[in-house]
Tab-separated table of C-alpha atoms in Angstrom:
chain	number	residue	atom	x	y	z
A	1	MET	CA	-49.393	245.508	139.439
A	2	ILE	CA	-49.982	241.863	138.180
A	3	VAL	CA	-51.299	241.686	134.517
A	4	CYS	CA	-53.145	238.548	133.713
A	5	PHE	CA	-52.549	237.229	130.128
A	6	SER	CA	-56.052	236.710	128.687
A	7	LEU	CA	-55.714	235.846	124.905
A	8	LEU	CA	-57.850	238.192	122.729
A	9	LEU	CA	-58.569	236.524	119.247
A	10	LEU	CA	-59.498	239.218	116.962
A	11	THR	CA	-61.001	237.548	114.089
A	12	SER	CA	-63.702	240.335	112.958
A	13	HIS	CA	-61.645	240.852	109.657
A	14	LEU	CA	-61.503	237.363	108.648
A	15	SER	CA	-62.573	236.439	105.134
A	16	SER	CA	-64.366	233.430	103.886
A	17	ALA	CA	-61.200	231.889	103.424
A	18	ALA	CA	-59.797	231.697	106.940
A	19	ALA	CA	-56.107	232.825	107.308
A	20	SER	CA	-53.908	230.201	108.655
A	21	PHE	CA	-51.743	232.802	110.475
A	22	LEU	CA	-53.312	234.657	113.219
A	23	LEU	CA	-51.808	237.760	115.147
A	24	THR	CA	-53.340	237.847	118.696
A	25	THR	CA	-52.728	240.112	121.589
A	26	SER	CA	-52.446	239.645	125.374
A	27	SER	CA	-53.839	243.145	125.966
A	28	SER	CA	-56.361	245.086	123.983
A	29	LYS	CA	-56.101	248.192	126.003
A	30	VAL	CA	-52.945	249.349	127.586
A	31	GLN	CA	-51.850	251.921	130.171
A	32	VAL	CA	-48.350	253.157	128.898
A	33	GLY	CA	-45.820	253.039	131.520
A	34	PHE	CA	-48.177	250.614	133.628
A	35	THR	CA	-49.516	247.580	131.794
A	36	LYS	CA	-46.974	244.729	132.012
A	37	HIS	CA	-46.111	241.958	129.628
A	38	VAL	CA	-47.898	243.138	126.406
A	39	THR	CA	-47.633	240.636	123.912
A	40	LEU	CA	-48.080	240.500	119.954
A	41	ASP	CA	-48.031	236.734	118.745
A	42	CYS	CA	-48.378	235.813	115.063
A	43	SER	CA	-48.205	232.067	114.919
A	44	TYR	CA	-50.169	229.422	112.755
A	45	TRP	CA	-53.606	228.314	113.766
A	46	GLY	CA	-54.863	226.290	111.029
A	47	ASP	CA	-55.139	222.513	110.498
A	48	GLY	CA	-52.559	221.802	107.975
A	49	GLY	CA	-54.648	222.270	105.031
A	50	SER	CA	-55.601	226.076	105.270
A	51	SER	CA	-52.472	227.291	103.875
A	52	PRO	CA	-50.565	226.673	100.553
A	53	ILE	CA	-47.442	227.638	102.563
A	54	GLN	CA	-45.445	224.619	103.579
A	55	ASN	CA	-42.086	226.386	104.199
A	56	VAL	CA	-42.218	229.897	105.612
A	57	THR	CA	-39.292	232.179	104.040
A	58	GLU	CA	-40.625	235.317	105.706
A	59	ILE	CA	-42.835	236.602	108.572
A	60	THR	CA	-43.307	240.290	109.246
A	61	ILE	CA	-45.213	242.149	111.696
A	62	PHE	CA	-46.357	245.594	110.690
A	63	ARG	CA	-47.776	248.761	112.494
A	64	ILE	CA	-50.678	250.282	110.295
A	65	ASN	CA	-50.319	253.928	110.196
A	66	ASN	CA	-52.941	255.676	108.024
A	67	GLU	CA	-53.038	252.803	105.418
A	68	SER	CA	-49.198	252.958	105.357
A	69	LEU	CA	-47.260	249.982	106.627
A	70	GLU	CA	-44.026	250.124	108.993
A	71	VAL	CA	-42.224	247.116	109.935
A	72	VAL	CA	-41.851	246.820	113.512
A	73	GLU	CA	-40.106	243.021	113.544
A	74	LYS	CA	-39.000	240.917	110.651
A	75	PHE	CA	-37.732	237.744	110.274
A	76	SER	CA	-36.606	235.912	107.091
A	77	ASP	CA	-34.605	232.734	105.883
A	78	ALA	CA	-31.625	235.471	104.719
A	79	PHE	CA	-30.745	235.793	108.680
A	80	SER	CA	-30.878	233.593	111.775
A	81	THR	CA	-32.279	236.103	114.073
A	82	PRO	CA	-35.273	238.567	113.896
A	83	THR	CA	-34.258	241.866	112.132
A	84	PRO	CA	-35.729	244.636	113.780
A	85	GLY	CA	-37.315	247.734	112.216
A	86	GLY	CA	-36.194	250.269	114.824
A	87	HIS	CA	-35.795	247.677	117.263
A	88	ASP	CA	-34.500	248.890	120.886
A	89	ALA	CA	-34.139	247.645	124.556
A	90	THR	CA	-38.095	248.542	125.182
A	91	ARG	CA	-39.145	245.042	123.526
A	92	VAL	CA	-37.955	241.708	123.551
A	93	VAL	CA	-38.177	239.680	120.171
A	94	THR	CA	-38.299	235.572	119.615
A	95	GLY	CA	-39.190	233.944	116.247
A	96	LYS	CA	-38.445	230.782	114.375
A	97	ILE	CA	-39.018	230.150	110.657
A	98	GLY	CA	-39.081	227.074	108.410
A	99	PRO	CA	-41.999	224.773	108.624
A	100	LEU	CA	-45.455	226.186	108.597
A	101	VAL	CA	-46.289	225.003	111.859
A	102	GLU	CA	-43.140	225.648	113.644
A	103	THR	CA	-42.703	229.137	112.401
A	104	PHE	CA	-43.687	232.368	114.812
A	105	LEU	CA	-42.825	235.887	115.566
A	106	LYS	CA	-43.274	237.317	118.948
A	107	ILE	CA	-42.771	240.735	120.422
A	108	VAL	CA	-43.051	241.226	124.089
A	109	TRP	CA	-43.121	244.639	125.795
A	110	PRO	CA	-41.923	244.272	129.306
A	111	ILE	CA	-44.022	247.249	130.112
A	112	ALA	CA	-46.051	249.223	127.633
A	113	THR	CA	-44.457	252.365	125.872
A	114	GLY	CA	-45.742	255.127	123.645
A	115	ASP	CA	-44.942	252.818	120.625
A	116	THR	CA	-47.022	250.046	122.055
A	117	PRO	CA	-50.486	251.398	121.137
A	118	GLY	CA	-51.566	251.009	117.324
A	119	SER	CA	-52.856	248.780	114.702
A	120	TYR	CA	-50.863	245.610	113.518
A	121	ARG	CA	-50.888	243.050	110.727
A	122	CYS	CA	-48.793	239.958	110.311
A	123	ASP	CA	-47.754	238.980	106.806
A	124	VAL	CA	-46.189	235.404	105.784
A	125	SER	CA	-44.762	234.161	102.615
A	126	GLY	CA	-43.175	230.930	101.780
A	127	ASP	CA	-41.148	229.283	98.937
A	128	SER	CA	-44.131	227.217	97.701
A	129	ASN	CA	-46.477	230.203	97.082
A	130	PRO	CA	-45.354	233.492	95.638
A	131	SER	CA	-48.346	235.272	96.956
A	132	VAL	CA	-48.098	236.945	100.603
A	133	GLU	CA	-50.696	235.846	103.185
A	134	HIS	CA	-51.947	238.672	105.525
A	135	SER	CA	-53.300	237.911	109.026
A	136	PRO	CA	-56.387	239.799	110.278
A	137	GLU	CA	-55.403	243.092	111.789
A	138	VAL	CA	-55.183	243.687	115.773
A	139	SER	CA	-55.526	246.704	117.612
A	140	ILE	CA	-53.997	247.876	121.039
A	141	GLN	CA	-55.698	250.841	122.405
A	142	GLU	CA	-54.223	253.316	124.802
A	143	ALA	CA	-56.097	253.703	128.233
A	144	ASP	CA	-56.064	256.810	130.522
A	145	VAL	CA	-54.131	256.572	133.755
A	146	THR	CA	-55.918	257.617	136.866
A	147	LEU	CA	-54.343	258.768	140.273
A	148	SER	CA	-55.725	255.630	141.578
A	149	ASP	CA	-53.742	253.478	138.942
A	150	VAL	CA	-50.510	255.204	139.699
A	151	VAL	CA	-51.069	254.769	143.524
A	152	ALA	CA	-51.920	250.949	143.289
A	153	PHE	CA	-48.968	250.523	140.701
A	154	LEU	CA	-46.767	252.251	143.195
A	155	THR	CA	-48.009	250.079	146.270
A	156	GLN	CA	-47.722	246.829	144.297
A	157	GLU	CA	-44.421	247.363	143.259
A	158	SER	CA	-43.087	248.401	146.670
A	159	THR	CA	-44.569	245.220	147.829
A	160	GLU	CA	-42.642	243.089	145.238
A	161	VAL	CA	-39.560	244.655	145.926
A	162	ARG	CA	-39.885	244.335	149.801
A	163	GLU	CA	-40.921	240.574	149.283
A	164	PHE	CA	-38.123	240.039	146.615
A	165	CYS	CA	-35.318	241.621	149.289
A	166	THR	CA	-36.739	239.652	152.279
A	167	ASN	CA	-36.664	236.430	150.417
A	168	LEU	CA	-32.994	237.017	149.055
A	169	VAL	CA	-31.788	237.721	152.340
A	170	HIS	CA	-33.349	234.844	154.042
A	171	THR	CA	-31.794	232.652	150.968
A	172	THR	CA	-28.430	233.658	151.012
A	173	ASP	CA	-27.516	234.933	154.588
A	174	GLY	CA	-27.063	231.358	155.923
A	175	ASN	CA	-24.500	229.975	153.339
A	176	ILE	CA	-22.783	233.369	152.105
A	177	ARG	CA	-19.634	233.135	154.447
A	178	LEU	CA	-19.210	229.581	153.625
A	179	LYS	CA	-19.063	230.420	149.840
A	180	LEU	CA	-16.670	233.334	150.243
A	181	GLU	CA	-14.401	231.359	152.465
A	182	GLU	CA	-14.323	228.662	149.703
A	183	ALA	CA	-13.940	230.925	147.049
A	184	GLY	CA	-11.334	232.466	148.665
A	185	GLN	CA	-9.234	229.278	149.266
A	186	ASN	CA	-9.891	228.286	145.588
A	187	LEU	CA	-8.481	231.433	144.540
A	188	THR	CA	-5.498	230.830	146.871
A	189	ASN	CA	-4.593	227.498	145.693
A	190	GLU	CA	-5.034	228.641	142.217
A	191	ILE	CA	-2.444	231.413	142.615
A	192	THR	CA	-0.017	229.238	144.301
A	193	ALA	CA	-0.387	226.557	141.826
A	194	VAL	CA	0.406	228.974	139.033
A	195	GLU	CA	3.091	230.695	140.760
A	196	GLU	CA	4.707	227.273	141.536
A	197	ARG	CA	4.392	226.177	137.714
A	198	PHE	CA	5.733	229.600	136.593
A	199	GLY	CA	8.715	229.422	139.034
A	200	LEU	CA	9.690	226.120	137.502
A	201	GLU	CA	9.210	227.206	133.837
A	202	LEU	CA	10.947	230.426	134.174
A	203	GLN	CA	13.923	228.835	135.865
A	204	GLN	CA	14.045	226.505	132.935
A	205	LEU	CA	14.137	229.223	130.295
A	206	ARG	CA	16.645	230.998	132.335
A	207	GLU	CA	19.085	227.950	132.568
A	208	ASN	CA	18.764	227.279	128.737
A	209	GLN	CA	19.664	230.775	127.690
A	210	THR	CA	22.516	230.966	130.309
A	211	ALA	CA	23.703	227.584	128.536
A	212	GLU	CA	23.732	229.357	125.231
A	213	ILE	CA	25.570	232.248	126.582
A	214	ARG	CA	28.301	230.104	128.253
A	215	GLN	CA	28.763	228.106	124.980
A	216	LEU	CA	29.090	231.312	122.922
A	217	ARG	CA	31.777	232.595	125.731
A	218	ALA	CA	33.723	229.124	125.224
A	219	ASP	CA	33.950	229.613	121.391
A	220	LEU	CA	34.950	233.211	121.827
A	221	GLU	CA	37.655	232.200	124.180
A	222	ALA	CA	38.611	229.242	121.908
A	223	LEU	CA	39.257	231.987	118.925
A	224	SER	CA	40.997	234.441	121.157
A	225	GLY	CA	43.385	231.689	122.351
A	226	GLY	CA	43.824	230.258	119.052
A	227	THR	CA	42.672	226.753	119.651
A	228	VAL	CA	40.544	226.795	116.546
A	229	SER	CA	42.030	225.040	113.650
A	230	ASN	CA	43.537	227.429	111.103
A	231	ASN	CA	41.366	225.647	108.264
A	232	SER	CA	38.315	226.670	110.129
A	233	THR	CA	36.441	229.662	108.889
A	234	CYS	CA	34.786	231.680	111.668
A	235	ASN	CA	33.569	235.234	112.195
A	236	CYS	CA	34.553	236.592	115.658
A	237	ASP	CA	32.113	239.681	115.205
A	238	LYS	CA	28.956	237.246	114.640
A	239	PHE	CA	30.043	235.451	117.654
A	240	GLN	CA	30.349	238.753	119.666
A	241	ASN	CA	27.133	240.087	118.186
A	242	ASP	CA	25.158	236.549	119.122
A	243	LEU	CA	26.499	236.869	122.629
A	244	GLU	CA	25.200	240.325	123.095
A	245	GLN	CA	21.704	239.435	121.744
A	246	LEU	CA	21.759	236.445	124.263
A	247	LYS	CA	22.467	238.942	127.047
A	248	THR	CA	19.706	241.393	125.900
A	249	ARG	CA	17.322	238.318	125.645
A	250	LEU	CA	18.097	237.348	129.238
A	251	ASP	CA	17.566	240.923	130.516
A	252	TYR	CA	14.169	240.633	128.958
A	253	VAL	CA	13.090	237.413	131.046
A	254	ARG	CA	11.524	239.677	133.824
A	255	ILE	CA	9.489	241.492	131.300
A	256	LEU	CA	8.425	238.385	128.935
A	257	GLN	CA	7.117	236.627	131.930
A	258	TYR	CA	3.846	238.958	131.153
A	259	TRP	CA	1.926	238.772	128.051
A	260	PRO	CA	1.341	242.181	126.241
A	261	GLU	CA	-1.057	244.791	127.626
A	262	GLY	CA	-4.788	244.967	127.471
A	263	THR	CA	-7.755	242.636	127.051
A	264	TYR	CA	-7.863	240.156	124.171
A	265	GLY	CA	-8.147	236.176	123.548
A	266	LEU	CA	-6.125	233.360	121.939
A	267	LEU	CA	-6.944	230.176	120.458
A	268	MET	CA	-5.699	227.490	123.045
A	269	PRO	CA	-3.378	224.713	121.979
A	270	GLU	CA	-3.424	221.329	123.508
A	271	THR	CA	-0.675	222.299	126.070
A	272	GLY	CA	-3.107	224.891	127.699
A	273	CYS	CA	-3.166	228.491	127.865
A	274	PRO	CA	0.065	230.414	127.764
A	275	LEU	CA	2.341	231.259	130.731
A	276	ASN	CA	1.250	234.927	131.863
A	277	GLY	CA	3.124	235.704	135.300
A	278	GLY	CA	0.955	235.303	138.195
A	279	ALA	CA	-2.223	235.826	136.182
A	280	VAL	CA	-5.063	233.366	135.621
A	281	TRP	CA	-6.519	233.199	132.243
A	282	ASP	CA	-10.089	232.736	131.792
A	283	THR	CA	-11.166	229.880	129.579
A	284	GLY	CA	-14.259	228.999	127.200
A	285	TYR	CA	-14.944	227.340	124.053
A	286	ARG	CA	-17.500	227.619	121.328
A	287	LYS	CA	-19.364	224.464	120.040
A	288	PHE	CA	-19.938	225.191	116.306
A	289	HIS	CA	-22.769	223.257	114.635
A	290	THR	CA	-21.193	222.622	110.892
A	291	GLU	CA	-23.060	221.406	107.839
A	292	SER	CA	-24.947	218.217	108.676
A	293	THR	CA	-27.540	218.047	106.182
A	294	THR	CA	-24.930	217.226	103.118
A	295	THR	CA	-21.794	216.142	102.794
A	296	ASN	CA	-19.412	217.776	105.622
A	297	LEU	CA	-16.124	219.220	104.836
A	298	ASP	CA	-14.760	220.170	108.093
A	299	PHE	CA	-10.973	219.993	108.166
A	300	VAL	CA	-8.235	219.745	110.746
A	301	GLU	CA	-4.734	219.042	109.883
A	302	PRO	CA	-3.547	215.562	111.367
A	303	ASP	CA	-0.860	217.080	113.342
A	304	SER	CA	-2.994	219.659	114.777
A	305	HIS	CA	-1.858	221.292	118.146
A	306	LEU	CA	-5.610	222.719	118.902
A	307	LYS	CA	-7.014	221.792	122.228
A	308	THR	CA	-9.200	218.461	122.082
A	309	PRO	CA	-11.785	217.973	121.618
A	310	ILE	CA	-11.592	219.674	117.879
A	311	LYS	CA	-14.299	217.529	115.784
A	312	GLU	CA	-17.177	215.764	116.884
A	313	ARG	CA	-20.022	213.719	115.571
A	314	ASN	CA	-23.144	213.235	117.623
A	315	GLU	CA	-25.554	211.079	115.694
A	316	THR	CA	-26.055	212.792	112.346
A	317	ASN	CA	-24.794	216.174	113.559
A	318	ASN	CA	-21.229	217.430	113.215
A	319	PHE	CA	-19.471	220.200	115.504
A	320	VAL	CA	-16.098	221.690	115.548
A	321	TYR	CA	-14.797	223.322	119.010
A	322	LEU	CA	-12.991	226.604	119.363
A	323	HIS	CA	-11.211	226.899	122.666
A	324	PHE	CA	-10.046	230.233	123.908
A	325	CYS	CA	-7.740	231.773	126.589
A	326	VAL	CA	-9.224	235.184	127.272
A	327	SER	CA	-7.327	237.996	128.902
A	328	SER	CA	-10.567	239.787	130.632
A	329	ASN	CA	-8.387	242.313	132.810
A	330	ARG	CA	-5.635	244.308	131.521
A	331	SER	CA	-2.350	242.512	131.483
A	332	LEU	CA	0.595	243.966	133.154
A	333	GLY	CA	3.284	243.463	130.141
A	334	PRO	CA	4.371	245.722	127.625
A	335	PRO	CA	2.408	246.811	124.552
A	336	TRP	CA	1.792	244.442	121.741
A	337	PRO	CA	4.904	244.828	119.270
A	338	PRO	CA	4.431	245.757	115.668
A	339	GLY	CA	4.258	242.848	113.316
A	340	SER	CA	1.651	241.128	111.070
A	341	TYR	CA	-0.851	239.060	112.813
A	342	CYS	CA	-4.204	238.873	114.495
A	343	ILE	CA	-5.684	238.322	117.733
A	344	HIS	CA	-9.152	238.025	119.382
A	345	SER	CA	-10.704	241.175	120.183
A	346	VAL	CA	-11.973	241.518	124.000
A	347	GLY	CA	-13.730	245.111	123.764
A	348	GLN	CA	-11.357	247.570	122.640
A	349	CYS	CA	-8.613	246.224	120.524
A	350	PRO	CA	-4.858	246.980	121.487
A	351	SER	CA	-3.202	249.982	120.471
A	352	GLY	CA	-1.837	249.740	116.799
A	353	SER	CA	-4.166	247.121	115.939
A	354	ASN	CA	-7.579	247.403	113.895
A	355	GLN	CA	-11.085	245.343	114.449
A	356	GLY	CA	-13.077	243.586	112.113
A	357	TYR	CA	-15.542	240.648	112.405
A	358	VAL	CA	-16.466	237.500	110.545
A	359	TYR	CA	-20.183	236.274	110.572
A	360	ALA	CA	-20.535	232.780	109.884
A	361	THR	CA	-23.622	230.706	109.658
A	362	SER	CA	-23.872	227.219	111.237
A	363	GLU	CA	-26.289	224.416	110.390
A	364	HIS	CA	-29.961	225.897	109.724
A	365	THR	CA	-31.713	222.868	110.115
A	366	HIS	CA	-32.180	221.992	113.957
A	367	PRO	CA	-29.590	224.281	114.756
A	368	ALA	CA	-27.245	223.429	117.984
A	369	SER	CA	-24.430	225.361	118.385
A	370	THR	CA	-23.690	226.231	121.999
A	371	LYS	CA	-20.893	228.001	124.230
A	372	SER	CA	-19.362	227.574	127.678
A	373	GLY	CA	-17.150	229.800	129.806
A	374	HIS	CA	-15.431	232.945	128.809
A	375	LEU	CA	-15.424	233.678	125.204
A	376	PRO	CA	-13.571	236.739	123.200
A	377	THR	CA	-15.865	239.224	121.838
A	378	MET	CA	-18.553	237.283	119.701
A	379	ASN	CA	-22.138	237.360	118.889
A	380	ALA	CA	-23.388	233.494	119.326
A	381	GLY	CA	-26.605	232.175	118.281
A	382	LEU	CA	-27.950	228.528	117.733
A	383	ASP	CA	-26.978	228.864	113.965
A	384	TYR	CA	-24.673	231.989	113.910
A	385	THR	CA	-21.363	233.106	114.981
A	386	GLN	CA	-19.974	236.649	114.708
A	387	THR	CA	-16.159	236.795	115.915
A	388	PHE	CA	-14.340	239.728	116.252
A	389	PHE	CA	-10.655	240.058	115.586
A	390	CYS	CA	-7.860	242.617	116.325
A	391	CYS	CA	-5.250	242.588	113.364
A	392	ARG	CA	-2.065	244.729	112.443
A	393	SER	CA	0.338	244.831	109.534
A	394	ASP	CA	2.667	247.655	110.899
A	395	GLY	CA	6.022	245.655	110.536
A	396	PRO	CA	7.436	242.728	108.676
A	397	ALA	CA	6.555	239.190	109.677
A	398	SER	CA	10.113	238.278	109.106
A	399	GLU	CA	11.288	240.242	111.668
A	400	PRO	CA	11.040	238.707	115.094
A	401	VAL	CA	9.054	239.936	117.649
A	402	TYR	CA	9.283	239.324	121.733
A	403	LEU	CA	6.443	237.397	123.287
A	404	PRO	CA	6.737	234.962	126.177
A	405	THR	CA	8.184	231.590	125.150
A	406	ALA	CA	7.666	229.415	128.140
A	407	ARG	CA	4.785	227.585	126.497
A	408	PRO	CA	3.421	227.264	123.018
A	409	PHE	CA	0.598	229.681	121.705
A	410	TYR	CA	-1.218	230.382	118.244
A	411	LEU	CA	-1.411	233.394	116.607
A	412	TYR	CA	-3.582	234.233	113.462
A	413	ARG	CA	-1.661	234.654	110.111
A	414	TYR	CA	-2.269	237.916	108.502
A	415	LYS	CA	-1.062	239.149	105.206
A	416	GLY	CA	0.060	235.652	103.863
A	417	GLU	CA	3.168	235.165	106.329
A	418	CYS	CA	3.342	233.653	109.991
A	419	GLN	CA	4.786	236.550	112.236
A	420	ARG	CA	8.570	235.405	113.456
A	421	VAL	CA	8.647	235.210	117.060
A	422	GLU	CA	12.298	235.479	118.708
A	423	GLY	CA	13.239	232.257	120.411
A	424	MET	CA	10.206	230.002	119.000
A	425	SER	CA	9.509	227.736	116.044
A	426	VAL	CA	6.665	228.454	113.883
A	427	SER	CA	4.399	225.977	111.647
A	428	SER	CA	1.208	226.690	109.712
A	429	GLU	CA	-2.087	225.362	110.271
A	430	ARG	CA	-5.358	225.277	108.493
A	431	LEU	CA	-8.653	225.059	110.158
A	432	VAL	CA	-12.063	224.773	108.235
A	433	LEU	CA	-15.596	225.020	109.575
A	434	ASP	CA	-18.145	223.591	107.003
A	435	THR	CA	-20.777	226.442	107.347
A	436	ASP	CA	-24.403	226.088	106.095
A	437	ASP	CA	-25.011	225.956	102.415
A	438	VAL	CA	-27.106	229.134	102.344
A	439	ASN	CA	-23.560	230.992	101.973
A	440	THR	CA	-24.237	233.845	104.055
A	441	ASP	CA	-20.800	234.091	105.637
A	442	VAL	CA	-19.408	237.538	105.561
A	443	PHE	CA	-16.210	239.524	106.226
A	444	GLN	CA	-16.918	242.778	107.573
A	445	ASN	CA	-13.493	244.391	106.150
A	446	GLN	CA	-10.106	243.627	105.729
A	447	PHE	CA	-9.124	243.004	109.349
A	448	HIS	CA	-9.643	239.496	109.749
A	449	PRO	CA	-7.116	236.379	109.721
A	450	ASP	CA	-6.130	235.091	106.301
A	451	GLY	CA	-8.488	232.549	105.196
A	452	ASP	CA	-11.909	232.319	103.155
A	453	ILE	CA	-15.411	232.190	103.680
A	454	ASN	CA	-18.403	229.781	102.327
A	455	ASN	CA	-16.724	227.505	104.119
A	456	TRP	CA	-14.851	229.423	106.774
A	457	GLU	CA	-11.266	228.689	106.465
A	458	ILE	CA	-8.579	230.083	108.883
A	459	GLU	CA	-4.847	230.192	108.662
A	460	LEU	CA	-3.023	229.582	111.971
A	461	CYS	CA	0.246	229.865	113.276
A	462	TYR	CA	1.685	227.440	116.041
A	463	TYR	CA	4.521	228.598	118.124
A	464	GLN	CA	6.522	226.293	120.210
């Protein structure tokens, strides 16, 4: 069934002073379960002088039930996306708020549901007008479905599915084998390169630890043979203890080639993603549009080790990049160790950690935040970013934990101190994203990295 959009302007309820916002519908009568692409659109239809409102702060579509109003969709300047009143997957909502002529709120039912029929009204208010402007009412009536309608619908759907499948087969059949061969060869080359790189770095790690053991053994032999000066103060028990610890660490090398189990994300350092055995990290970035209409307070440490680019200025717009290494498939390593740190969530948090989020608002004026590639769990719009974290504090940060040491990496600081990692030095770094001046940033709960909001400040721990 093909539904043609015929715009119906319902103006029978207009007062003598014409409303500047009108609510229109694509269909005045619908058949529930059959009529496609039913649209309600509230937008500006004036000439620029028909409304005292110059900047819209709220736009709402109501359903009128026995003279009472039920919010269907609402969009206000406190949020960057439409706020649903009972929103579900049966309809699609788009909108924009701000200057009068650019503001709109649109609802599309891909196919009419039992909630589609009804009487609707659109209310608009702005910062220059304390009153609320009401659009004329629009009605969508329910039409009966006949047997012939059902037969026609099924016939049309069957035809569309058959045509789609035929076109798909014709389009893909000619090159699908070539694409599979290319993908297989690319994957083989990628795995080979990782295995070769891992082999060299793991060999260097073993050699370094072996050299440490040999030096300690030589010191012990010198002590037991009396070749150390009598004036020297030494502790044989300490040397013996250090030797045993190094041996234990060497035994861990085979295990530590894998990062801990589960799915999660890490910030990417300038050296690229950490080594993770034969596995390949997925990568991506979030390009955050920071404050661009007033003084910008973005901050990155002068000696930061984050993946570049970090800060960018494009004409009058400011951006901060966050690059990620994402373990989308469950890693083969041991469980994450007890300690005090945060990582990014990818689905369910690893055992022992708790989930929370940070909601940060980016530039509202002409928002332009973007994303690319694979990202940790986040909701990312043009002017907001909701990022989820997994945090734990079930061990002292001063007690070193075992993690792969072949390459540098980042963890988030949690509870005031960077977690110590066996065999790695750690340094603190601070990153500030100058969020929009509306000050609507939010911490969901206490499970988030150390830092602050309004602006979004993040405390990082860099390991090398």
